[in-house]
Every structure is written in structure tokens, then in C-alpha cells.
Amino acid sequence: MSISANNIYRKSWIKVPDNSDFPIQNIPFGVFITRDDVITIGTRIGDCAIDMGALQQLNYFEGIELTDDMFMQDTLNDFISDGKKTWRLVRNRLAELFDETNPILRDNEEHKEIIIFNVKDIEMQLPVLIGDYTDFYSSKEHATNVGKMFRDPENALLPNWLHIPVGYHGRSSTIIPSGFPVNRPMGQTLPNGETTPVFGPSRMVDFELEIAFITTDANIMGENIPINEAEDYIFGMVLMNDWSARDIQKWEYVPLGPFLAKNFATSISPWIITMDALEPFRTKGPKQDPVPFPYLQLKGKNHFDINLEVAIQPENESETIVSKTNFKYMYWSMSQQLAHHTSNGCRVNSGDMMGSGTVSGPNPDSYGSMLELTWGGKNPIKLNDGTERKFINDGDTVTMKGFCKNDGVRIGFGEVSSKLLPPFVRK
């Protein structure tokens, strides 16, 4: 089935601002609360949110096999479970409905009043019920930088890193959508030069610039997913800030890896950008040496050219862009991550989320965390307001953005933005 929604010449009768992340060629999926306090599944074109539940009730998806309440739910899980064929049919239908040459909805003022909202008048929600969350560690540059700081610089990469997409299971209970603030975590740390730990607020709260992918029901327990089929089970992608407390992490991570330093908060952008929308932005990834085992080998363009940036904004001040990088630098691809994840028969379900790991590029200004940008705090970053940062201060807002662009179209992710608050105090 062709992806007619990707037609670069198509224009919408909804006005789309220049350089918008959401032209008619994007058609992302999300969940929002309308001005009438109704939770619905929707999409977005320009600065307009579109109520897909209302579209379904008004029979605009006629001819596509959908359950009666498919888009009148508070998560995308059931829609994602329906699989790639349904995703494509629905996305193509939406592109047809909002095409500037199609009068069916364009000229129906009564229906438009019910279906279309200004994004300023809605409240975005977490788009899926995330049952399981896995975070990978797939940037060679990031893993090398962290290895140099935390371990022997001559042996920065551990022996397994070039052979498997390293990952760990995170905590889905603290995954939040953009806009929700995060409290500075409390925890155990070991002060420099001391032998006894202390308990208190983390002094090294950091962001991690990541992209996460959302899966459909992929397999049954005991079954693996072949590498050449893995992408069929990926619905789409979101931006992700995997908040980290570096001082807590340094004390706790041996021998079992990340725990309380990571699971206090993970922020994601609310619109899921489909793999179909990202199809025009495929690119080749880095050369892998040594050659992976056959179950991880995949030829062709399996990475994606996604421009990424991070900004820090102190309270009541302007923001400063502190990092610019690209998702194409990742050593391990999403297909390799999913194939490896299921190689032992681990079941993957609709709505599961897999984080890429910190996205760092080859240059110092393309690193995806403050840990790297300031080299553990040794080289503070100066912000536009004249203040310096080793890590994130209370009151700072961290905003991540991402977009793809070629000669034909720009497809963006919107943003994931969260403010760091002081530690929670029980009243």
C-alpha cells in the first residue's frame, strides 16, 4: 500500500505556518483534552489539533475497519495494536480529508467547529499507556565519553559494547508528557574524598537527549523478531529527556546499573511521529566494526536524519541552546535494538517504549548531556544571562526539539520541555 500521505506537493486547507513541525505530510498521533473536557485521540496540522474521535463519530473513516470506539479512548494502545496496515490507511485518509482540494470537510462549517481546535485550547496527555520501558545505550560517542570519565580512559568502552545494543529496563510509572515539572531527586551520594555516603538532594541533575520509539504487539513469549521485520512493529517516535542524577548514579550503578538516578522522571514529547512520516529521511548509519552477529545484520538505510537541539532557560530569562546534534550518529539502530531485545524470547507489547540512549555527536557542542558538555562539571557552560551551569539548577527549564528536513518537506517532533523544581517537601 502506497504512503499517499507523504505526497510533498499536497497542501492543506488548514493554514500551516512557515517552518511548522506539522505540515499535512506529518500527521502525528496523540491524545488530548478538548476545551469541553473530553479526552480524545487526535492529530495535528499546523497549529490546529484535530479530534479523531469526532471524525469517527461523523463517519469520516467509513470503509476502514475500526472498532466503534477506536479514537474515543484515552490512549493509542488499541489503535497501535491494529498494526501497520491500519495506521497507514488512517493516515492516508486524514491526508485526503484535509487536502486543500477536498471540499467534504473543508466546506462543512458545522463539522469543523466540532472537530478542529487551536492547540492553545487543548491539553496534551501521555499518548500511550506504557506497560514497559527499556532504555538503550547506543551512542558510541556518549558511551566513550562516559567511560572516560567514570572508568579507565584507555578502555572507555566495555568489551560487550561493540557486540550488543546494551540496555536496561526502566520505570514506566514516572514517564510524563512535556510540560509537567520535575522535582530534584533525593538520594545517596558519596562526596569526593569521603568513604561514607550521605543522603540528600542530588547536586548533579542532568538531562539526556534521546529519541524513543513506541512498539505494537510484536511477538509471543519465547518468539524472537527477525531483524528484517523489526521495523514493522515500530509505530513511531517521540523526543525524550531521560532525567538523570549523576552523583546518585555514580554511587549506585555498580554492579547492576542505573536505578534511582534515572527512574525519578522521564519526559517525552506528546505527538508520536510515525515511521511512515519519517520514511523520506532514511540514511545510513556508522560502519559497525566488528561486524555484528547475523541476527543483528541489516543492510540499507536503517537510521534517520533527525536534527536535535537542547536549550536551557533560567526562570524569567531567555533560553540558551547548549547542544545541537543528529540522530543519525547512533551506532545501534532501532531495528537492531528491537531484534536484540526479543532475541531471548522477551515479549514486546503495544505501547511499550524503547529509549535510544543519549544522542551524542562527534563534536563537543553535539554532546547530549551536561555530563559531557561540561565534562563532569569541570568546564561550566555560560548562558545568555551571564550565569554558568555545570548541571541543571532549580528553576531551569530544559527544552528539546527535533526535526527532519529535505528539499521537499520539513517534519518535526514539536518539543519536550520540563522545568526542574526543588526537592518535594511534604506539608
mmCIF file of N, CA, C and O in Angstrom, residues 226-259:
data_model
loop_
_atom_site.group_PDB
_atom_site.id
_atom_site.type_symbol
_atom_site.label_atom_id
_atom_site.label_comp_id
_atom_site.label_asym_id
_atom_site.label_seq_id
_atom_site.Cartn_x
_atom_site.Cartn_y
_atom_site.Cartn_z
ATOM 1 N N PRO A 226 12.737 -11.300 13.784
ATOM 2 C CA PRO A 226 13.854 -11.220 12.846
ATOM 3 C C PRO A 226 14.211 -9.768 12.558
ATOM 4 O O PRO A 226 13.333 -8.898 12.488
ATOM 5 N N ILE A 227 15.482 -9.502 12.365
ATOM 6 C CA ILE A 227 15.971 -8.147 12.161
ATOM 7 C C ILE A 227 15.299 -7.453 10.984
ATOM 8 O O ILE A 227 14.986 -6.264 11.040
ATOM 9 N N ASN A 228 15.012 -8.211 9.915
ATOM 10 C CA ASN A 228 14.426 -7.584 8.729
ATOM 11 C C ASN A 228 12.931 -7.306 8.876
ATOM 12 O O ASN A 228 12.318 -6.705 7.992
ATOM 13 N N GLU A 229 12.318 -7.737 9.976
ATOM 14 C CA GLU A 229 10.905 -7.461 10.235
ATOM 15 C C GLU A 229 10.708 -6.471 11.383
ATOM 16 O O GLU A 229 9.596 -6.007 11.628
ATOM 17 N N ALA A 230 11.791 -6.159 12.088
ATOM 18 C CA ALA A 230 11.667 -5.401 13.333
ATOM 19 C C ALA A 230 10.936 -4.079 13.154
ATOM 20 O O ALA A 230 10.082 -3.702 13.975
ATOM 21 N N GLU A 231 11.229 -3.364 12.077
ATOM 22 C CA GLU A 231 10.643 -2.030 11.925
ATOM 23 C C GLU A 231 9.135 -2.069 11.701
ATOM 24 O O GLU A 231 8.433 -1.087 11.952
ATOM 25 N N ASP A 232 8.611 -3.216 11.245
ATOM 26 C CA ASP A 232 7.167 -3.344 11.064
ATOM 27 C C ASP A 232 6.423 -3.233 12.387
ATOM 28 O O ASP A 232 5.211 -2.993 12.401
ATOM 29 N N TYR A 233 7.128 -3.433 13.486
ATOM 30 C CA TYR A 233 6.499 -3.408 14.803
ATOM 31 C C TYR A 233 6.767 -2.106 15.553
ATOM 32 O O TYR A 233 6.478 -1.994 16.742
ATOM 33 N N ILE A 234 7.322 -1.123 14.850
ATOM 34 C CA ILE A 234 7.563 0.193 15.444
ATOM 35 C C ILE A 234 6.527 1.168 14.902
ATOM 36 O O ILE A 234 6.465 1.421 13.695
ATOM 37 N N PHE A 235 5.689 1.701 15.786
ATOM 38 C CA PHE A 235 4.629 2.616 15.381
ATOM 39 C C PHE A 235 5.172 3.995 15.047
ATOM 40 O O PHE A 235 4.836 4.597 14.030
ATOM 41 N N GLY A 236 6.030 4.505 15.916
ATOM 42 C CA GLY A 236 6.555 5.846 15.695
ATOM 43 C C GLY A 236 7.499 6.248 16.805
ATOM 44 O O GLY A 236 7.877 5.438 17.663
ATOM 45 N N MET A 237 7.857 7.535 16.801
ATOM 46 C CA MET A 237 8.926 8.014 17.664
ATOM 47 C C MET A 237 8.540 9.306 18.373
ATOM 48 O O MET A 237 7.737 10.097 17.864
ATOM 49 N N VAL A 238 9.145 9.524 19.545
ATOM 50 C CA VAL A 238 8.963 10.758 20.309
ATOM 51 C C VAL A 238 10.330 11.247 20.783
ATOM 52 O O VAL A 238 11.286 10.478 20.864
ATOM 53 N N LEU A 239 10.416 12.538 21.104
ATOM 54 C CA LEU A 239 11.595 13.060 21.785
ATOM 55 C C LEU A 239 11.534 12.647 23.248
ATOM 56 O O LEU A 239 10.454 12.534 23.826
ATOM 57 N N MET A 240 12.690 12.463 23.857
ATOM 58 C CA MET A 240 12.707 12.009 25.241
ATOM 59 C C MET A 240 13.844 12.670 26.009
ATOM 60 O O MET A 240 14.971 12.738 25.528
ATOM 61 N N ASN A 241 13.518 13.174 27.186
ATOM 62 C CA ASN A 241 14.526 13.659 28.141
ATOM 63 C C ASN A 241 14.557 12.674 29.300
ATOM 64 O O ASN A 241 13.649 12.651 30.132
ATOM 65 N N ASP A 242 15.578 11.854 29.349
ATOM 66 C CA ASP A 242 15.710 10.889 30.431
ATOM 67 C C ASP A 242 16.519 11.542 31.550
ATOM 68 O O ASP A 242 17.733 11.411 31.618
ATOM 69 N N TRP A 243 15.807 12.276 32.403
ATOM 70 C CA TRP A 243 16.441 12.995 33.501
ATOM 71 C C TRP A 243 17.365 12.070 34.293
ATOM 72 O O TRP A 243 17.042 10.910 34.528
ATOM 73 N N SER A 244 18.501 12.592 34.717
ATOM 74 C CA SER A 244 19.498 11.776 35.411
ATOM 75 C C SER A 244 20.119 12.553 36.566
ATOM 76 O O SER A 244 20.321 13.759 36.476
ATOM 77 N N ALA A 245 20.408 11.826 37.639
ATOM 78 C CA ALA A 245 21.114 12.409 38.797
ATOM 79 C C ALA A 245 22.498 11.769 38.836
ATOM 80 O O ALA A 245 22.663 10.635 39.294
ATOM 81 N N ARG A 246 23.488 12.479 38.344
ATOM 82 C CA ARG A 246 24.797 11.870 38.101
ATOM 83 C C ARG A 246 25.522 11.453 39.378
ATOM 84 O O ARG A 246 26.243 10.446 39.378
ATOM 85 N N ASP A 247 25.351 12.216 40.441
ATOM 86 C CA ASP A 247 26.036 11.849 41.685
ATOM 87 C C ASP A 247 25.405 10.607 42.315
ATOM 88 O O ASP A 247 26.102 9.743 42.853
ATOM 89 N N ILE A 248 24.088 10.499 42.237
ATOM 90 C CA ILE A 248 23.422 9.276 42.704
ATOM 91 C C ILE A 248 23.835 8.098 41.828
ATOM 92 O O ILE A 248 24.129 7.001 42.311
ATOM 93 N N GLN A 249 23.878 8.352 40.520
ATOM 94 C CA GLN A 249 24.246 7.295 39.564
ATOM 95 C C GLN A 249 25.650 6.750 39.833
ATOM 96 O O GLN A 249 25.874 5.535 39.826
ATOM 97 N N LYS A 250 26.585 7.635 40.091
ATOM 98 C CA LYS A 250 27.974 7.212 40.289
ATOM 99 C C LYS A 250 28.112 6.290 41.496
ATOM 100 O O LYS A 250 28.913 5.344 41.484
ATOM 101 N N TRP A 251 27.317 6.546 42.533
ATOM 102 C CA TRP A 251 27.399 5.760 43.758
ATOM 103 C C TRP A 251 26.679 4.410 43.626
ATOM 104 O O TRP A 251 27.110 3.396 44.156
ATOM 105 N N GLU A 252 25.566 4.391 42.874
ATOM 106 C CA GLU A 252 24.714 3.203 42.890
ATOM 107 C C GLU A 252 24.902 2.247 41.716
ATOM 108 O O GLU A 252 24.470 1.096 41.778
ATOM 109 N N TYR A 253 25.546 2.695 40.617
ATOM 110 C CA TYR A 253 25.401 1.927 39.380
ATOM 111 C C TYR A 253 26.198 0.624 39.349
ATOM 112 O O TYR A 253 25.924 -0.259 38.529
ATOM 113 N N VAL A 254 27.194 0.474 40.224
ATOM 114 C CA VAL A 254 27.910 -0.796 40.305
ATOM 115 C C VAL A 254 27.257 -1.649 41.407
ATOM 116 O O VAL A 254 27.074 -1.170 42.525
ATOM 117 N N PRO A 255 26.864 -2.925 41.153
ATOM 118 C CA PRO A 255 27.152 -3.678 39.929
ATOM 119 C C PRO A 255 25.974 -3.802 38.970
ATOM 120 O O PRO A 255 26.116 -4.390 37.899
ATOM 121 N N LEU A 256 24.776 -3.282 39.296
ATOM 122 C CA LEU A 256 23.598 -3.604 38.492
ATOM 123 C C LEU A 256 23.118 -2.480 37.586
ATOM 124 O O LEU A 256 22.079 -2.605 36.952
ATOM 125 N N GLY A 257 23.832 -1.372 37.518
ATOM 126 C CA GLY A 257 23.454 -0.333 36.576
ATOM 127 C C GLY A 257 22.484 0.692 37.131
ATOM 128 O O GLY A 257 22.266 0.785 38.341
ATOM 129 N N PRO A 258 21.856 1.496 36.246
ATOM 130 C CA PRO A 258 21.004 2.611 36.674
ATOM 131 C C PRO A 258 19.812 2.151 37.504
ATOM 132 O O PRO A 258 19.211 1.117 37.243
ATOM 133 N N PHE A 259 19.457 2.957 38.496
ATOM 134 C CA PHE A 259 18.295 2.678 39.338
ATOM 135 C C PHE A 259 17.639 4.001 39.719
ATOM 136 O O PHE A 259 16.997 4.632 38.890
#
